[in-house]
PDB file of C-alpha atoms (C1' of nucleotides) in Angstrom:
ATOM      1  CA  MET Q  22     -11.561   2.576   6.485  1.00  0.00           C
ATOM      2  CA  SER Q  23     -11.192   5.524   8.813  1.00  0.00           C
ATOM      3  CA  LEU Q  24      -7.487   4.979   8.597  1.00  0.00           C
ATOM      4  CA  GLU Q  25      -7.137   8.235   6.738  1.00  0.00           C
ATOM      5  CA  ILE Q  26      -7.469   9.847  10.146  1.00  0.00           C
ATOM      6  CA  PHE Q  27      -6.340   7.204  12.626  1.00  0.00           C
ATOM      7  CA  GLY Q  28      -3.474   5.994  10.522  1.00  0.00           C
ATOM      8  CA  ASP Q  29      -1.932   9.430  10.230  1.00  0.00           C
ATOM      9  CA  ARG Q  30       0.427  10.787  12.810  1.00  0.00           C
ATOM     10  CA  TRP Q  31      -0.009  14.461  11.977  1.00  0.00           C
ATOM     11  CA  SER Q  32      -3.786  14.439  11.774  1.00  0.00           C
ATOM     12  CA  LEU Q  33      -3.931  12.807  15.155  1.00  0.00           C
ATOM     13  CA  LEU Q  34      -1.705  15.467  16.657  1.00  0.00           C
ATOM     14  CA  VAL Q  35      -3.763  18.312  15.255  1.00  0.00           C
ATOM     15  CA  VAL Q  36      -6.969  16.836  16.623  1.00  0.00           C
ATOM     16  CA  ARG Q  37      -5.304  16.266  19.961  1.00  0.00           C
ATOM     17  CA  ASP Q  38      -4.132  19.879  20.164  1.00  0.00           C
ATOM     18  CA  LEU Q  39      -7.579  21.097  19.264  1.00  0.00           C
ATOM     19  CA  MET Q  40      -9.307  18.808  21.726  1.00  0.00           C
ATOM     20  CA  PHE Q  41      -7.069  18.972  24.770  1.00  0.00           C
ATOM     21  CA  GLY Q  42      -4.426  21.572  24.085  1.00  0.00           C
ATOM     22  CA  GLY Q  43      -6.659  24.568  23.714  1.00  0.00           C
ATOM     23  CA  ARG Q  44      -4.862  25.394  20.501  1.00  0.00           C
ATOM     24  CA  ARG Q  45      -6.803  26.871  17.631  1.00  0.00           C
ATOM     25  CA  THR Q  46      -4.573  28.894  15.318  1.00  0.00           C
ATOM     26  CA  PHE Q  47      -2.058  27.920  12.676  1.00  0.00           C
ATOM     27  CA  LYS Q  48       0.776  29.329  14.703  1.00  0.00           C
ATOM     28  CA  GLU Q  49      -0.274  27.517  17.848  1.00  0.00           C
ATOM     29  CA  PHE Q  50      -0.261  24.203  16.030  1.00  0.00           C
ATOM     30  CA  LEU Q  51       3.155  24.981  14.654  1.00  0.00           C
ATOM     31  CA  ASP Q  52       4.529  25.594  18.111  1.00  0.00           C
ATOM     32  CA  SER Q  53       3.077  22.359  19.474  1.00  0.00           C
ATOM     33  CA  GLY Q  54       6.303  20.742  20.463  1.00  0.00           C
ATOM     34  CA  GLU Q  55       6.465  18.326  17.581  1.00  0.00           C
ATOM     35  CA  LYS Q  56       8.140  19.865  14.568  1.00  0.00           C
ATOM     36  CA  ILE Q  57       5.676  20.009  11.730  1.00  0.00           C
ATOM     37  CA  ALA Q  58       6.437  21.842   8.498  1.00  0.00           C
ATOM     38  CA  THR Q  59       4.117  24.615   7.368  1.00  0.00           C
ATOM     39  CA  ASN Q  60       3.201  22.897   4.140  1.00  0.00           C
ATOM     40  CA  VAL Q  61       2.422  19.663   5.931  1.00  0.00           C
ATOM     41  CA  LEU Q  62       0.293  21.398   8.529  1.00  0.00           C
ATOM     42  CA  ALA Q  63      -1.603  23.265   5.832  1.00  0.00           C
ATOM     43  CA  GLU Q  64      -2.253  20.064   3.955  1.00  0.00           C
ATOM     44  CA  ARG Q  65      -3.557  18.287   7.036  1.00  0.00           C
ATOM     45  CA  LEU Q  66      -5.817  21.151   8.009  1.00  0.00           C
ATOM     46  CA  GLN Q  67      -7.344  21.043   4.554  1.00  0.00           C
ATOM     47  CA  ARG Q  68      -7.776  17.324   4.653  1.00  0.00           C
ATOM     48  CA  LEU Q  69      -9.408  17.410   8.081  1.00  0.00           C
ATOM     49  CA  GLU Q  70     -11.730  20.140   6.901  1.00  0.00           C
ATOM     50  CA  ALA Q  71     -12.607  18.154   3.778  1.00  0.00           C
ATOM     51  CA  ASN Q  72     -13.443  15.209   6.012  1.00  0.00           C
ATOM     52  CA  GLY Q  73     -15.706  17.354   8.136  1.00  0.00           C
ATOM     53  CA  ILE Q  74     -13.616  16.999  11.289  1.00  0.00           C
ATOM     54  CA  ILE Q  75     -12.681  20.645  11.699  1.00  0.00           C
ATOM     55  CA  GLU Q  76     -13.878  23.976  10.412  1.00  0.00           C
ATOM     56  CA  ARG Q  77     -12.164  27.276   9.895  1.00  0.00           C
ATOM     57  CA  ARG Q  78     -13.455  30.715  10.556  1.00  0.00           C
ATOM     58  CA  ARG Q  79     -11.849  34.109  10.433  1.00  0.00           C
ATOM     59  CA  ASP Q  80     -11.396  35.738  13.772  1.00  0.00           C
ATOM     60  CA  ALA Q  81     -14.087  38.318  14.432  1.00  0.00           C
ATOM     61  CA  ASP Q  82     -11.605  40.754  15.983  1.00  0.00           C
ATOM     62  CA  ASP Q  83      -8.463  40.279  13.972  1.00  0.00           C
ATOM     63  CA  ALA Q  84      -9.205  39.675  10.305  1.00  0.00           C
ATOM     64  CA  ARG Q  85      -5.768  38.206   9.722  1.00  0.00           C
ATOM     65  CA  LYS Q  86      -6.350  35.471  12.242  1.00  0.00           C
ATOM     66  CA  VAL Q  87      -8.027  32.197  11.469  1.00  0.00           C
ATOM     67  CA  ASN Q  88      -9.478  29.980  14.134  1.00  0.00           C
ATOM     68  CA  TYR Q  89      -9.940  26.287  13.739  1.00  0.00           C
ATOM     69  CA  ALA Q  90     -12.480  24.333  15.722  1.00  0.00           C
ATOM     70  CA  LEU Q  91     -13.737  20.798  15.938  1.00  0.00           C
ATOM     71  CA  THR Q  92     -17.052  20.200  14.223  1.00  0.00           C
ATOM     72  CA  LYS Q  93     -19.847  18.137  15.686  1.00  0.00           C
ATOM     73  CA  LYS Q  94     -18.366  15.175  13.884  1.00  0.00           C
ATOM     74  CA  GLY Q  95     -14.895  16.068  15.079  1.00  0.00           C
ATOM     75  CA  ILE Q  96     -15.839  16.113  18.732  1.00  0.00           C
ATOM     76  CA  THR Q  97     -17.111  12.549  18.423  1.00  0.00           C
ATOM     77  CA  LEU Q  98     -13.487  11.535  18.150  1.00  0.00           C
ATOM     78  CA  ALA Q  99     -13.053  12.272  21.841  1.00  0.00           C
ATOM     79  CA  PRO Q 100     -13.591   8.714  23.094  1.00  0.00           C
ATOM     80  CA  VAL Q 101     -11.031   7.395  20.637  1.00  0.00           C
ATOM     81  CA  LEU Q 102      -8.396   9.966  21.485  1.00  0.00           C
ATOM     82  CA  VAL Q 103      -8.973   9.547  25.188  1.00  0.00           C
ATOM     83  CA  GLU Q 104      -8.582   5.804  24.897  1.00  0.00           C
ATOM     84  CA  MET Q 105      -5.332   6.254  22.997  1.00  0.00           C
ATOM     85  CA  ILE Q 106      -3.988   8.652  25.562  1.00  0.00           C
ATOM     86  CA  ILE Q 107      -4.898   6.342  28.428  1.00  0.00           C
ATOM     87  CA  TRP Q 108      -3.121   3.520  26.698  1.00  0.00           C
ATOM     88  CA  GLY Q 109      -0.069   5.662  26.152  1.00  0.00           C
ATOM     89  CA  ALA Q 110      -0.017   6.775  29.752  1.00  0.00           C
ATOM     90  CA  ARG Q 111      -0.118   3.199  30.946  1.00  0.00           C
ATOM     91  CA  HIS Q 112       2.632   1.920  28.704  1.00  0.00           C
ATOM     92  CA  GLU Q 113       5.166   4.696  28.545  1.00  0.00           C
ATOM     93  CA  GLU Q 114       7.200   6.079  31.353  1.00  0.00           C
ATOM     94  CA  THR Q 115       6.035   9.608  31.718  1.00  0.00           C
ATOM     95  CA  ALA Q 116       7.745  11.308  34.603  1.00  0.00           C
ATOM     96  CA  ALA Q 117       4.671  13.025  35.961  1.00  0.00           C
ATOM     97  CA  PRO Q 118       1.529  12.752  33.880  1.00  0.00           C
ATOM     98  CA  PRO Q 119      -0.441  15.984  33.702  1.00  0.00           C
ATOM     99  CA  GLU Q 120      -3.576  16.275  35.762  1.00  0.00           C
ATOM    100  CA  ILE Q 121      -5.905  15.803  32.810  1.00  0.00           C
ATOM    101  CA  ILE Q 122      -4.339  12.469  31.945  1.00  0.00           C
ATOM    102  CA  ARG Q 123      -4.594  11.224  35.485  1.00  0.00           C
ATOM    103  CA  ARG Q 124      -8.251  12.084  35.377  1.00  0.00           C
ATOM    104  CA  MET Q 125      -8.714  10.183  32.140  1.00  0.00           C
ATOM    105  CA  VAL Q 126      -7.255   7.056  33.638  1.00  0.00           C
ATOM    106  CA  ALA Q 127      -9.451   7.374  36.687  1.00  0.00           C
ATOM    107  CA  ASP Q 128     -12.673   8.311  34.949  1.00  0.00           C
ATOM    108  CA  ARG Q 129     -12.649   7.941  31.207  1.00  0.00           C
ATOM    109  CA  ASP Q 130     -16.301   8.602  30.526  1.00  0.00           C
ATOM    110  CA  GLY Q 131     -16.375  11.525  32.892  1.00  0.00           C
ATOM    111  CA  VAL Q 132     -13.553  13.248  31.081  1.00  0.00           C
ATOM    112  CA  VAL Q 133     -15.131  12.599  27.697  1.00  0.00           C
ATOM    113  CA  ALA Q 134     -18.323  14.213  28.957  1.00  0.00           C
ATOM    114  CA  GLU Q 135     -16.391  17.217  30.204  1.00  0.00           C
ATOM    115  CA  ILE Q 136     -14.636  17.630  26.906  1.00  0.00           C
ATOM    116  CA  ARG Q 137     -17.971  17.610  25.121  1.00  0.00           C
ATOM    117  CA  ASP Q 138     -19.476  20.153  27.491  1.00  0.00           C
ATOM    118  CA  GLN Q 139     -16.522  22.441  27.142  1.00  0.00           C
ATOM    119  CA  TRP Q 140     -16.799  22.182  23.370  1.00  0.00           C
ATOM    120  CA  LYS Q 141     -20.466  23.140  23.471  1.00  0.00           C
ATOM    121  CA  LYS Q 142     -19.751  26.158  25.595  1.00  0.00           C
ATOM    122  CA  ASP Q 143     -16.915  27.370  23.387  1.00  0.00           C
ATOM    123  CA  ARG Q 144     -19.038  26.825  20.355  1.00  0.00           C
ATOM    124  CA  SER Q 145     -22.025  28.830  21.507  1.00  0.00           C
ATOM    125  CA  LEU Q 146     -19.937  31.916  22.167  1.00  0.00           C
TER     126      LEU Q 146
ATOM    127  CA  MET Z  18       4.199   9.128  21.876  1.00  0.00           C
ATOM    128  CA  SER Z  19       2.499   5.837  21.090  1.00  0.00           C
ATOM    129  CA  LEU Z  20       2.133   7.095  17.574  1.00  0.00           C
ATOM    130  CA  GLU Z  21       4.518   4.438  16.383  1.00  0.00           C
ATOM    131  CA  ILE Z  22       1.559   2.104  16.669  1.00  0.00           C
ATOM    132  CA  PHE Z  23      -1.501   4.312  16.337  1.00  0.00           C
ATOM    133  CA  GLY Z  24      -0.049   6.437  13.599  1.00  0.00           C
ATOM    134  CA  ASP Z  25       0.658   3.499  11.345  1.00  0.00           C
ATOM    135  CA  ARG Z  26      -1.923   2.098   9.011  1.00  0.00           C
ATOM    136  CA  TRP Z  27      -0.375  -1.337   8.590  1.00  0.00           C
ATOM    137  CA  SER Z  28       0.322  -1.968  12.248  1.00  0.00           C
ATOM    138  CA  LEU Z  29      -3.251  -1.128  13.056  1.00  0.00           C
ATOM    139  CA  LEU Z  30      -4.515  -3.589  10.482  1.00  0.00           C
ATOM    140  CA  VAL Z  31      -2.349  -6.416  11.765  1.00  0.00           C
ATOM    141  CA  VAL Z  32      -3.528  -5.862  15.312  1.00  0.00           C
ATOM    142  CA  ARG Z  33      -7.104  -5.712  14.132  1.00  0.00           C
ATOM    143  CA  ASP Z  34      -6.784  -9.001  12.268  1.00  0.00           C
ATOM    144  CA  LEU Z  35      -5.226 -10.613  15.282  1.00  0.00           C
ATOM    145  CA  MET Z  36      -7.816  -9.272  17.682  1.00  0.00           C
ATOM    146  CA  PHE Z  37     -11.044  -9.667  15.755  1.00  0.00           C
ATOM    147  CA  GLY Z  38     -10.250 -11.526  12.581  1.00  0.00           C
ATOM    148  CA  GLY Z  39      -9.032 -14.729  14.095  1.00  0.00           C
ATOM    149  CA  ARG Z  40      -5.992 -14.527  11.883  1.00  0.00           C
ATOM    150  CA  ARG Z  41      -2.666 -15.708  13.193  1.00  0.00           C
ATOM    151  CA  THR Z  42      -0.333 -16.759  10.396  1.00  0.00           C
ATOM    152  CA  PHE Z  43       1.710 -14.817   7.886  1.00  0.00           C
ATOM    153  CA  LYS Z  44      -0.373 -16.069   5.024  1.00  0.00           C
ATOM    154  CA  GLU Z  45      -3.635 -15.180   6.714  1.00  0.00           C
ATOM    155  CA  PHE Z  46      -2.482 -11.613   7.205  1.00  0.00           C
ATOM    156  CA  LEU Z  47      -1.457 -11.441   3.589  1.00  0.00           C
ATOM    157  CA  ASP Z  48      -4.904 -12.496   2.460  1.00  0.00           C
ATOM    158  CA  SER Z  49      -6.630  -9.959   4.671  1.00  0.00           C
ATOM    159  CA  GLY Z  50      -8.317  -8.004   1.951  1.00  0.00           C
ATOM    160  CA  GLU Z  51      -5.970  -5.043   2.012  1.00  0.00           C
ATOM    161  CA  LYS Z  52      -3.001  -5.606  -0.228  1.00  0.00           C
ATOM    162  CA  ILE Z  53       0.125  -5.624   1.876  1.00  0.00           C
ATOM    163  CA  ALA Z  54       3.512  -6.567   0.446  1.00  0.00           C
ATOM    164  CA  THR Z  55       5.440  -9.412   2.043  1.00  0.00           C
ATOM    165  CA  ASN Z  56       8.382  -7.263   2.998  1.00  0.00           C
ATOM    166  CA  VAL Z  57       6.146  -4.660   4.563  1.00  0.00           C
ATOM    167  CA  LEU Z  58       4.224  -7.250   6.531  1.00  0.00           C
ATOM    168  CA  ALA Z  59       7.446  -8.831   7.750  1.00  0.00           C
ATOM    169  CA  GLU Z  60       8.767  -5.482   8.861  1.00  0.00           C
ATOM    170  CA  ARG Z  61       5.613  -4.639  10.766  1.00  0.00           C
ATOM    171  CA  LEU Z  62       5.498  -8.007  12.484  1.00  0.00           C
ATOM    172  CA  GLN Z  63       9.047  -7.464  13.668  1.00  0.00           C
ATOM    173  CA  ARG Z  64       8.319  -3.995  14.875  1.00  0.00           C
ATOM    174  CA  LEU Z  65       5.219  -5.085  16.767  1.00  0.00           C
ATOM    175  CA  GLU Z  66       7.184  -7.877  18.355  1.00  0.00           C
ATOM    176  CA  ALA Z  67       9.967  -5.488  19.323  1.00  0.00           C
ATOM    177  CA  ASN Z  68       7.367  -3.278  20.954  1.00  0.00           C
ATOM    178  CA  GLY Z  69       5.996  -6.201  22.929  1.00  0.00           C
ATOM    179  CA  ILE Z  70       2.590  -6.118  21.267  1.00  0.00           C
ATOM    180  CA  ILE Z  71       2.731  -9.535  19.640  1.00  0.00           C
ATOM    181  CA  GLU Z  72       4.771 -12.690  19.993  1.00  0.00           C
ATOM    182  CA  ARG Z  73       5.661 -15.444  17.596  1.00  0.00           C
ATOM    183  CA  ARG Z  74       5.822 -19.128  18.262  1.00  0.00           C
ATOM    184  CA  ARG Z  75       6.343 -22.090  16.027  1.00  0.00           C
ATOM    185  CA  ASP Z  76       3.310 -24.251  15.593  1.00  0.00           C
ATOM    186  CA  ALA Z  77       3.466 -27.325  17.819  1.00  0.00           C
ATOM    187  CA  ASP Z  78       2.124 -29.597  15.083  1.00  0.00           C
ATOM    188  CA  ASP Z  79       3.583 -28.196  11.922  1.00  0.00           C
ATOM    189  CA  ALA Z  80       7.140 -26.997  12.425  1.00  0.00           C
ATOM    190  CA  ARG Z  81       7.037 -24.899   9.282  1.00  0.00           C
ATOM    191  CA  LYS Z  82       4.148 -22.869  10.554  1.00  0.00           C
ATOM    192  CA  VAL Z  83       4.491 -19.818  12.734  1.00  0.00           C
ATOM    193  CA  ASN Z  84       1.679 -18.464  14.824  1.00  0.00           C
ATOM    194  CA  TYR Z  85       1.442 -14.901  15.991  1.00  0.00           C
ATOM    195  CA  ALA Z  86      -0.510 -13.899  19.046  1.00  0.00           C
ATOM    196  CA  LEU Z  87      -1.221 -10.785  21.041  1.00  0.00           C
ATOM    197  CA  THR Z  88       0.782 -10.456  24.211  1.00  0.00           C
ATOM    198  CA  LYS Z  89      -0.651  -9.310  27.497  1.00  0.00           C
ATOM    199  CA  LYS Z  90       0.361  -5.813  26.508  1.00  0.00           C
ATOM    200  CA  GLY Z  91      -1.107  -6.284  23.062  1.00  0.00           C
ATOM    201  CA  ILE Z  92      -4.531  -7.253  24.301  1.00  0.00           C
ATOM    202  CA  THR Z  93      -4.734  -4.002  26.254  1.00  0.00           C
ATOM    203  CA  LEU Z  94      -5.126  -2.311  22.913  1.00  0.00           C
ATOM    204  CA  ALA Z  95      -8.638  -3.717  22.690  1.00  0.00           C
ATOM    205  CA  PRO Z  96     -10.462  -0.666  24.072  1.00  0.00           C
ATOM    206  CA  VAL Z  97      -8.657   1.599  21.629  1.00  0.00           C
ATOM    207  CA  LEU Z  98      -9.354  -0.574  18.610  1.00  0.00           C
ATOM    208  CA  VAL Z  99     -12.965  -1.044  19.609  1.00  0.00           C
ATOM    209  CA  GLU Z 100     -13.427   2.675  19.979  1.00  0.00           C
ATOM    210  CA  MET Z 101     -11.923   3.247  16.544  1.00  0.00           C
ATOM    211  CA  ILE Z 102     -14.167   0.659  14.970  1.00  0.00           C
ATOM    212  CA  ILE Z 103     -17.261   2.102  16.594  1.00  0.00           C
ATOM    213  CA  TRP Z 104     -16.347   5.513  15.300  1.00  0.00           C
ATOM    214  CA  GLY Z 105     -15.807   4.139  11.849  1.00  0.00           C
ATOM    215  CA  ALA Z 106     -19.124   2.326  11.889  1.00  0.00           C
ATOM    216  CA  ARG Z 107     -20.942   5.494  12.832  1.00  0.00           C
ATOM    217  CA  HIS Z 108     -19.359   7.689  10.224  1.00  0.00           C
ATOM    218  CA  GLU Z 109     -19.009   5.549   7.160  1.00  0.00           C
ATOM    219  CA  GLU Z 110     -21.743   4.022   5.120  1.00  0.00           C
ATOM    220  CA  THR Z 111     -21.297   0.335   5.563  1.00  0.00           C
ATOM    221  CA  ALA Z 112     -24.022  -1.559   3.820  1.00  0.00           C
ATOM    222  CA  ALA Z 113     -24.598  -4.086   6.574  1.00  0.00           C
ATOM    223  CA  PRO Z 114     -22.204  -3.981   9.496  1.00  0.00           C
ATOM    224  CA  PRO Z 115     -21.177  -7.424  10.716  1.00  0.00           C
ATOM    225  CA  GLU Z 116     -22.714  -8.710  13.893  1.00  0.00           C
ATOM    226  CA  ILE Z 117     -19.617  -8.080  15.997  1.00  0.00           C
ATOM    227  CA  ILE Z 118     -19.595  -4.413  15.091  1.00  0.00           C
ATOM    228  CA  ARG Z 119     -23.256  -3.994  15.914  1.00  0.00           C
ATOM    229  CA  ARG Z 120     -22.513  -5.494  19.286  1.00  0.00           C
ATOM    230  CA  MET Z 121     -19.636  -3.075  19.849  1.00  0.00           C
ATOM    231  CA  VAL Z 122     -21.872  -0.119  19.216  1.00  0.00           C
ATOM    232  CA  ALA Z 123     -24.494  -1.478  21.568  1.00  0.00           C
ATOM    233  CA  ASP Z 124     -22.199  -2.606  24.345  1.00  0.00           C
ATOM    234  CA  ARG Z 125     -18.640  -1.463  24.037  1.00  0.00           C
ATOM    235  CA  ASP Z 126     -17.360  -2.629  27.412  1.00  0.00           C
ATOM    236  CA  GLY Z 127     -19.097  -5.959  27.100  1.00  0.00           C
ATOM    237  CA  VAL Z 128     -17.393  -6.706  23.820  1.00  0.00           C
ATOM    238  CA  VAL Z 129     -14.009  -5.661  25.182  1.00  0.00           C
ATOM    239  CA  ALA Z 130     -14.506  -8.060  28.062  1.00  0.00           C
ATOM    240  CA  GLU Z 131     -15.416 -10.866  25.667  1.00  0.00           C
ATOM    241  CA  ILE Z 132     -12.350 -10.213  23.564  1.00  0.00           C
ATOM    242  CA  ARG Z 133     -10.182 -10.449  26.657  1.00  0.00           C
ATOM    243  CA  ASP Z 134     -11.813 -13.661  27.813  1.00  0.00           C
ATOM    244  CA  GLN Z 135     -11.441 -15.222  24.424  1.00  0.00           C
ATOM    245  CA  TRP Z 136      -7.780 -14.251  24.406  1.00  0.00           C
ATOM    246  CA  LYS Z 137      -7.222 -15.846  27.793  1.00  0.00           C
ATOM    247  CA  LYS Z 138      -8.808 -19.068  26.671  1.00  0.00           C
ATOM    248  CA  ASP Z 139      -6.817 -19.271  23.461  1.00  0.00           C
ATOM    249  CA  ARG Z 140      -3.691 -18.478  25.351  1.00  0.00           C
ATOM    250  CA  SER Z 141      -4.032 -21.183  27.975  1.00  0.00           C
ATOM    251  CA  LEU Z 142      -4.371 -23.892  25.353  1.00  0.00           C
TER     252      LEU Z 142
ATOM    253  C1'  DC I  10      -0.418  35.866  10.966  1.00  0.00           C
ATOM    254  C1'  DT I  11      -1.603  32.312   7.592  1.00  0.00           C
ATOM    255  C1'  DG I  12      -0.501  30.198   4.538  1.00  0.00           C
ATOM    256  C1'  DT I  13       1.843  29.021  -0.884  1.00  0.00           C
ATOM    257  C1'  DA I  14       5.415  27.655  -3.608  1.00  0.00           C
ATOM    258  C1'  DT I  15       9.651  25.136  -4.416  1.00  0.00           C
ATOM    259  C1'  DC I  16      13.208  22.263  -4.029  1.00  0.00           C
ATOM    260  C1'  DC I  17      15.256  18.340  -2.561  1.00  0.00           C
ATOM    261  C1'  DT I  18      15.928  14.126   0.062  1.00  0.00           C
ATOM    262  C1'  DT I  19      14.553  10.056   2.130  1.00  0.00           C
ATOM    263  C1'  DA I  20      11.759   6.476   3.720  1.00  0.00           C
ATOM    264  C1'  DG I  21       7.963   3.679   2.615  1.00  0.00           C
ATOM    265  C1'  DG I  22       6.198   0.560  -0.007  1.00  0.00           C
ATOM    266  C1'  DG I  23       4.773  -2.120  -4.462  1.00  0.00           C
ATOM    267  C1'  DA I  24       6.444  -5.899  -7.514  1.00  0.00           C
ATOM    268  C1'  DT I  25       8.873  -9.764  -7.977  1.00  0.00           C
ATOM    269  C1'  DA I  26      12.205 -13.429  -7.430  1.00  0.00           C
ATOM    270  C1'  DC I  27      14.154 -16.501  -4.412  1.00  0.00           C
ATOM    271  C1'  DT I  28      15.462 -19.381  -0.063  1.00  0.00           C
ATOM    272  C1'  DG I  29      15.166 -22.527   4.186  1.00  0.00           C
TER     273       DG I  29
ATOM    274  C1'  DC N  16       4.641 -21.858   4.605  1.00  0.00           C
ATOM    275  C1'  DA N  17       7.278 -17.905   6.100  1.00  0.00           C
ATOM    276  C1'  DG N  18       9.764 -15.052   5.167  1.00  0.00           C
ATOM    277  C1'  DT N  19      14.543 -12.393   2.675  1.00  0.00           C
ATOM    278  C1'  DA N  20      16.476  -9.827  -0.733  1.00  0.00           C
ATOM    279  C1'  DT N  21      16.337  -6.464  -4.396  1.00  0.00           C
ATOM    280  C1'  DC N  22      15.037  -3.066  -7.250  1.00  0.00           C
ATOM    281  C1'  DC N  23      12.758   0.708  -8.223  1.00  0.00           C
ATOM    282  C1'  DC N  24       9.756   4.603  -7.769  1.00  0.00           C
ATOM    283  C1'  DT N  25       6.680   7.663  -5.901  1.00  0.00           C
ATOM    284  C1'  DA N  26       4.718  10.265  -2.365  1.00  0.00           C
ATOM    285  C1'  DA N  27       5.569  12.250   2.060  1.00  0.00           C
ATOM    286  C1'  DG N  28       7.828  15.446   4.323  1.00  0.00           C
ATOM    287  C1'  DG N  29      11.776  18.737   5.907  1.00  0.00           C
ATOM    288  C1'  DA N  30      13.853  23.347   4.833  1.00  0.00           C
ATOM    289  C1'  DT N  31      13.386  27.620   3.279  1.00  0.00           C
ATOM    290  C1'  DA N  32      11.753  31.635   0.854  1.00  0.00           C
ATOM    291  C1'  DC N  33       8.074  34.349  -0.118  1.00  0.00           C
ATOM    292  C1'  DA N  34       3.173  36.396  -0.500  1.00  0.00           C
ATOM    293  C1'  DG N  35      -1.524  38.220   0.828  1.00  0.00           C
TER     294       DG N  35
END
DNA sequence: CTGTATCCTTAGGGATACTG
DNA sequence: CAGTATCCCTAAGGATACAG
């Protein structure tokens, strides 16, 4: 089963950050609010890469930097993540849900389409 | 986050069995293919009940039997589960996907609606 | 910055026996 | 049948130091 991805808290968070959080570097993931250890993050990034969900490339400008990005396969996770987030928004008391989440609730498929378009743009740079 | 549910392999499997597998008793969950230990299953059933996802009732006929069922909140997980299953079907080589899964891929919202209707019927018995 | 390498602790979970 | 109760053990993960 695909539970390797869906059944894992940390993998889900990394994909979420990549998909909606605009985060792409090791450090950015680390600073994502939730406290993840460096070894754990490294292990998950490897696993996600092995599963073809993300890919890593060195930054063109700064050779020390590494950028992670969702692969074509990875971006297909959007509908699942969006559905999870909608569910969460409906069943937990969030003071004021961010704009993006309100839009998901109102127009799920529209937001998924946007996410895909944005990914294509970023990718073709 | 709702990761208490989504981030847990066993919880996901129980909900799946309840939603699509027609399983409702402790023993049926145990025999679900995946090998889950009795103590683990018991713990997850409690947790899911505490979270308002499932409810337990004694069988009307056989007092020794206990039936589990999705609550109103639990059934709202259908779109998420369906989306996960569709993703899985698309990215793993399953020899011959069961009918229900083929229907999900073809008509996601239709299947979700059916699941809900079926739940209502079962519930009003 | 992007990780490895260790160490150490704990929770999760398998196996099994047993109870109401 | 539907769980509890143990025991035991391993793998996951937190903390921290260090390296390329």
